[in-house]
């Protein structure tokens, strides 16, 4: 199994790179998007959830991502995680992700958790001028 990590600023092109890379692999890879691993703050009202800093490492459930990665490496399927960006909360799962020979992990803090980082065979950091990232986000 090959695990590739892609990290970079918001708007740097991580998702585009991950999707392009995935399209070149002979057998469809697993694409784990860190954005689907936001912690569930549904106990907060919408305005409180809207004010959370979604770009800091503690906003993500690194334990859940690590466990899913371990399960995939062990040949077990994992739930397809979803996040409702409009409501700022975890959405119901939409099925299962089956293990694959290649796993691509992308996210702004995909290198943050040492356990996950150490499982990666390749680490790609996408560096783009901050002005370009800002323009892309707008």
Coordinates of N, CA and C in Angstrom, one line a residue:
X1 N 0.8 -1.2 0.0 CA 0.0 0.0 0.0 C 0.9 1.2 0.0
X2 N 0.5 2.2 -0.8 CA 1.2 3.5 -0.9 C 0.4 4.6 -0.3
X3 N 0.9 5.4 0.6 CA 0.2 6.5 1.2 C 0.9 7.8 0.8
X4 N 0.1 8.7 0.2 CA 0.6 10.0 -0.2 C -0.1 11.1 0.5
X5 N 0.7 12.0 1.1 CA 0.1 13.1 1.8 C 0.3 14.4 1.0
X6 N -0.7 15.2 1.0 CA -0.6 16.5 0.3 C -1.1 17.6 1.3
X7 N -0.2 18.6 1.5 CA -0.5 19.6 2.5 C -0.2 21.0 1.8
X8 N -0.8 22.0 2.3 CA -0.6 23.4 1.9 C -1.7 24.3 2.4
X9 N -1.5 25.5 2.1 CA -2.4 26.6 2.6 C -3.8 26.4 1.9
X10 N -4.8 27.0 2.5 CA -6.1 27.0 2.0 C -6.1 27.8 0.7
X11 N -6.6 27.2 -0.4 CA -6.5 27.8 -1.7 C -5.2 27.6 -2.5
X12 N -4.4 26.7 -2.0 CA -3.1 26.5 -2.7 C -3.2 25.5 -3.8
X13 N -4.3 24.7 -3.9 CA -4.5 23.8 -5.0 C -4.3 22.3 -4.6
X14 N -4.3 22.1 -3.3 CA -4.2 20.7 -2.8 C -5.2 19.7 -3.4
X15 N -6.5 20.1 -3.3 CA -7.5 19.3 -3.8 C -7.4 19.0 -5.3
X16 N -7.0 20.0 -6.1 CA -6.8 19.9 -7.5 C -5.7 18.9 -7.8
X17 N -4.6 19.1 -7.0 CA -3.4 18.2 -7.2 C -3.8 16.7 -6.8
X18 N -4.5 16.6 -5.7 CA -4.9 15.2 -5.3 C -5.8 14.6 -6.3
X19 N -6.8 15.3 -6.9 CA -7.7 14.8 -7.9 C -6.9 14.4 -9.2
X20 N -6.0 15.3 -9.6 CA -5.2 15.0 -10.8 C -4.3 13.8 -10.6
X21 N -3.7 13.7 -9.4 CA -2.9 12.5 -9.1 C -3.7 11.3 -9.1
X22 N -4.9 11.3 -8.4 CA -5.8 10.2 -8.4 C -6.2 9.7 -9.8
X23 N -6.3 10.6 -10.7 CA -6.8 10.3 -12.1 C -5.7 9.6 -12.8
X24 N -4.4 9.7 -12.4 CA -3.3 9.0 -13.1 C -3.0 7.6 -12.6
X25 N -3.6 7.2 -11.5 CA -3.3 5.9 -10.9 C -4.2 4.9 -11.6
X26 N -3.6 3.7 -11.9 CA -4.2 2.7 -12.7 C -5.5 2.2 -12.0
X27 N -5.4 1.9 -10.7 CA -6.6 1.4 -9.9 C -7.0 2.6 -9.1
X28 N -8.3 2.9 -9.0 CA -8.8 4.0 -8.3 C -8.3 4.0 -6.8
X29 N -7.6 5.1 -6.4 CA -7.1 5.2 -5.1 C -8.2 5.7 -4.1
X30 N -7.9 5.6 -2.8 CA -8.8 6.2 -1.8 C -8.3 7.7 -1.7
X31 N -9.2 8.6 -1.6 CA -8.9 10.0 -1.4 C -9.5 10.4 -0.1
X32 N -8.7 10.6 0.9 CA -9.2 11.1 2.2 C -8.9 12.6 2.3
X33 N -10.0 13.3 2.4 CA -10.0 14.8 2.5 C -10.1 15.2 4.0
X34 N -9.1 15.9 4.4 CA -9.1 16.3 5.9 C -10.3 17.1 6.2
X35 N -10.9 17.9 5.2 CA -12.0 18.7 5.5 C -13.2 17.8 6.0
X36 N -13.3 16.6 5.7 CA -14.4 15.7 6.1 C -14.2 15.2 7.5
X37 N -13.1 15.6 8.1 CA -12.7 15.2 9.5 C -12.8 16.3 10.5
X38 N -13.6 17.4 10.2 CA -13.8 18.4 11.2 C -14.5 17.8 12.4
X39 N -14.2 18.2 13.5 CA -14.9 17.8 14.7 C -16.4 18.2 14.6
X40 N -17.2 17.4 15.3 CA -18.6 17.7 15.3 C -19.0 18.7 16.4
X41 N -19.4 19.9 16.0 CA -19.8 21.0 16.9 C -21.3 21.2 16.8
X42 N -22.0 20.2 16.5 CA -23.5 20.4 16.4 C -24.2 20.8 17.7
X43 N -23.5 20.6 18.8 CA -24.1 21.1 20.1 C -24.0 22.6 20.2
X44 N -23.3 23.3 19.4 CA -23.2 24.8 19.4 C -24.3 25.3 18.4
X45 N -24.8 26.5 18.7 CA -25.7 27.0 17.7 C -25.0 27.5 16.4
X46 N -25.7 27.8 15.4 CA -25.1 28.1 14.1 C -24.1 29.2 14.2
X47 N -24.5 30.3 14.8 CA -23.6 31.5 14.9 C -22.3 31.1 15.6
X48 N -22.3 30.3 16.7 CA -21.1 29.9 17.4 C -20.3 29.0 16.4
X49 N -20.9 28.1 15.7 CA -20.2 27.2 14.8 C -19.5 28.1 13.7
X50 N -20.2 29.1 13.2 CA -19.7 29.9 12.1 C -18.5 30.7 12.5
X51 N -18.4 31.0 13.8 CA -17.2 31.8 14.3 C -16.0 30.9 14.6
X52 N -16.1 29.6 14.6 CA -15.0 28.8 14.9 C -13.9 29.0 13.8
X53 N -12.6 28.8 14.2 CA -11.5 28.9 13.3 C -11.3 27.5 12.6
X54 N -11.7 27.4 11.4 CA -11.7 26.2 10.7 C -10.3 25.9 10.0
X55 N -9.3 26.8 10.3 CA -8.0 26.6 9.8 C -7.0 26.2 10.8
X56 N -7.4 26.0 12.1 CA -6.4 25.6 13.1 C -6.4 24.1 13.3
X57 N -5.3 23.5 13.7 CA -5.2 22.0 13.7 C -6.2 21.4 14.7
X58 N -6.6 22.0 15.8 CA -7.4 21.4 16.8 C -8.9 21.2 16.3
X59 N -9.2 21.8 15.2 CA -10.6 21.8 14.7 C -10.9 20.4 14.0
X60 N -9.8 19.7 13.7 CA -9.9 18.4 13.1 C -9.9 17.2 14.1
X61 N -10.6 16.1 13.7 CA -10.5 14.9 14.5 C -9.4 14.0 14.0
X62 N -8.2 14.3 14.4 CA -7.1 13.5 13.9 C -7.2 12.1 14.3
X63 N -7.7 11.8 15.5 CA -7.9 10.4 16.0 C -8.8 9.6 15.0
X64 N -9.9 10.2 14.5 CA -10.8 9.5 13.6 C -10.1 9.3 12.3
X65 N -9.3 10.3 11.8 CA -8.6 10.1 10.5 C -7.5 9.0 10.7
X66 N -6.8 9.0 11.8 CA -5.8 8.0 12.0 C -6.4 6.6 12.1
X67 N -7.6 6.4 12.8 CA -8.2 5.1 12.9 C -8.7 4.7 11.5
X68 N -9.3 5.6 10.7 CA -9.7 5.2 9.4 C -8.6 4.8 8.5
X69 N -7.4 5.5 8.6 CA -6.3 5.1 7.9 C -5.7 3.7 8.3
X70 N -5.7 3.5 9.6 CA -5.3 2.2 10.1 C -6.2 1.1 9.6
X71 N -7.5 1.3 9.6 CA -8.5 0.3 9.1 C -8.3 0.1 7.6
X72 N -8.1 1.1 6.8 CA -7.9 0.9 5.4 C -6.7 0.1 5.2
X73 N -5.6 0.4 5.9 CA -4.3 -0.4 5.8 C -4.5 -1.8 6.2
X74 N -5.5 -2.1 7.1 CA -5.7 -3.5 7.5 C -6.7 -4.2 6.6
X75 N -7.1 -3.5 5.5 CA -8.1 -4.1 4.5 C -9.5 -3.9 4.9
X76 N -9.8 -3.1 5.8 CA -11.2 -2.9 6.3 C -11.8 -1.6 5.6
X77 N -13.1 -1.7 5.2 CA -13.7 -0.5 4.7 C -14.0 0.5 5.9
X78 N -14.1 1.8 5.5 CA -14.4 2.8 6.5 C -15.6 3.6 6.1
X79 N -16.3 4.3 7.0 CA -17.5 5.1 6.6 C -17.0 6.3 5.7
X80 N -17.8 6.6 4.7 CA -17.5 7.8 3.9 C -18.0 9.0 4.7
X81 N -17.0 9.8 5.2 CA -17.4 10.9 6.0 C -17.8 12.1 5.1
X82 N -18.7 12.9 5.7 CA -19.3 14.1 5.0 C -19.3 15.2 5.9
X83 N -19.1 16.4 5.4 CA -19.2 17.6 6.2 C -20.1 18.6 5.5
X84 N -21.1 19.2 6.2 CA -22.0 20.1 5.6 C -21.4 21.5 5.9
X85 N -20.8 22.1 4.9 CA -20.1 23.4 5.0 C -21.1 24.5 5.2
X86 N -22.3 24.4 4.7 CA -23.3 25.5 4.8 C -23.8 25.5 6.3
X87 N -24.0 24.4 6.9 CA -24.5 24.3 8.3 C -23.3 24.3 9.3
X88 N -22.1 24.1 8.8 CA -20.9 24.0 9.7 C -21.1 22.8 10.7
X89 N -21.5 21.7 10.2 CA -21.5 20.5 11.1 C -21.4 19.2 10.3
X90 N -21.1 18.1 11.0 CA -20.9 16.8 10.4 C -22.2 16.4 9.8
X91 N -22.1 15.8 8.6 CA -23.4 15.3 7.9 C -23.4 13.8 8.0
X92 N -24.5 13.2 7.8 CA -24.6 11.7 7.9 C -23.7 11.1 6.8
X93 N -23.1 10.0 7.2 CA -22.3 9.2 6.3 C -23.0 8.8 5.0
X94 N -22.3 8.8 3.9 CA -23.0 8.5 2.6 C -22.4 7.2 2.0
X95 N -22.2 6.2 2.9 CA -21.7 4.9 2.4 C -20.3 4.6 2.9
X96 N -19.6 3.8 2.2 CA -18.4 3.2 2.6 C -17.2 3.5 1.7
X97 N -16.0 3.5 2.2 CA -14.8 3.6 1.3 C -14.1 2.3 1.5
X98 N -13.9 1.6 0.4 CA -13.1 0.4 0.4 C -11.6 0.6 0.3
X99 N -10.8 -0.3 0.9 CA -9.4 -0.1 0.8 C -8.9 -0.1 -0.6
X100 N -7.8 0.5 -0.9 CA -7.1 0.5 -2.2 C -5.6 0.4 -2.0
X101 N -4.9 0.2 -3.1 CA -3.5 0.1 -3.1 C -2.8 1.5 -2.9
X102 N -3.5 2.5 -3.2 CA -3.0 3.9 -3.0 C -4.0 4.7 -2.2
X103 N -3.5 5.4 -1.2 CA -4.3 6.3 -0.4 C -3.7 7.7 -0.5
X104 N -4.5 8.7 -0.9 CA -4.1 10.1 -0.9 C -4.8 10.8 0.1
X105 N -4.0 11.5 1.0 CA -4.6 12.3 2.1 C -4.3 13.8 1.8
X106 N -5.3 14.6 1.8 CA -5.0 16.0 1.5 C -5.7 16.9 2.5
X107 N -5.0 18.0 2.9 CA -5.6 18.9 3.8 C -4.6 19.9 4.3
X108 N -5.1 21.0 4.9 CA -4.2 22.1 5.3 C -3.3 21.6 6.5
X109 N -3.8 20.7 7.3 CA -3.0 20.1 8.4 C -2.8 18.6 8.3
X110 N -2.7 18.1 7.1 CA -2.5 16.7 6.9 C -1.2 16.2 7.4
X111 N -0.2 17.0 7.7 CA 1.1 16.6 8.2 C 1.1 16.9 9.7
X112 N 0.1 17.4 10.3 CA 0.1 17.8 11.7 C 0.3 16.6 12.7
X113 N -0.5 15.6 12.5 CA -0.5 14.4 13.4 C 0.7 13.5 13.1
X114 N 1.6 13.3 14.0 CA 2.8 12.5 13.8 C 2.4 11.1 13.4
X115 N 1.4 10.5 13.9 CA 1.0 9.1 13.6 C 0.7 9.0 12.1
X116 N -0.1 10.0 11.6 CA -0.5 10.0 10.2 C 0.7 10.3 9.4
X117 N 1.4 11.3 9.7 CA 2.6 11.7 8.9 C 3.6 10.6 8.8
X118 N 3.8 9.8 9.8 CA 4.8 8.7 9.7 C 4.3 7.5 8.9
X119 N 3.0 7.5 8.6 CA 2.4 6.4 7.7 C 2.6 6.8 6.3
X120 N 2.9 8.0 6.0 CA 3.0 8.5 4.6 C 4.3 8.1 3.9
X121 N 4.2 7.5 2.7 CA 5.4 7.2 2.0 C 5.9 8.4 1.2
X122 N 5.0 9.3 0.8 CA 5.4 10.5 0.1 C 4.6 11.7 0.7
X123 N 5.3 12.8 0.9 CA 4.7 14.0 1.4 C 4.9 15.1 0.4
X124 N 3.8 15.7 -0.1 CA 3.9 16.8 -1.0 C 3.4 18.1 -0.4
X125 N 4.2 19.1 -0.3 CA 3.7 20.4 0.2 C 3.5 21.4 -1.0
X126 N 2.3 21.9 -1.1 CA 2.0 22.8 -2.2 C 2.2 24.2 -1.7
X127 N 3.2 24.9 -2.2 CA 3.5 26.3 -1.8 C 3.1 27.2 -2.9
X128 N 2.2 28.1 -2.6 CA 1.7 29.1 -3.5 C 1.7 30.4 -2.8
X129 N 2.0 31.5 -3.6 CA 2.0 32.8 -3.0 C 0.7 33.1 -2.3
X130 N 0.8 33.6 -1.1 CA -0.5 33.9 -0.3 C -1.5 34.7 -1.0
X131 N -1.1 35.7 -1.8 CA -2.1 36.5 -2.5 C -2.9 35.6 -3.5
X132 N -2.3 34.7 -4.1 CA -3.0 33.8 -5.0 C -4.0 32.9 -4.2
X133 N -3.5 32.4 -3.1 CA -4.4 31.6 -2.2 C -5.6 32.4 -1.8
X134 N -5.4 33.6 -1.4 CA -6.5 34.5 -1.0 C -7.5 34.8 -2.2
X135 N -7.0 35.0 -3.3 CA -7.8 35.2 -4.5 C -8.6 34.0 -4.8
X136 N -8.0 32.8 -4.7 CA -8.8 31.6 -5.0 C -9.9 31.3 -3.9
X137 N -9.6 31.7 -2.7 CA -10.6 31.5 -1.7 C -11.8 32.5 -1.9
X138 N -11.6 33.7 -2.4 CA -12.6 34.6 -2.6 C -13.5 34.2 -3.8

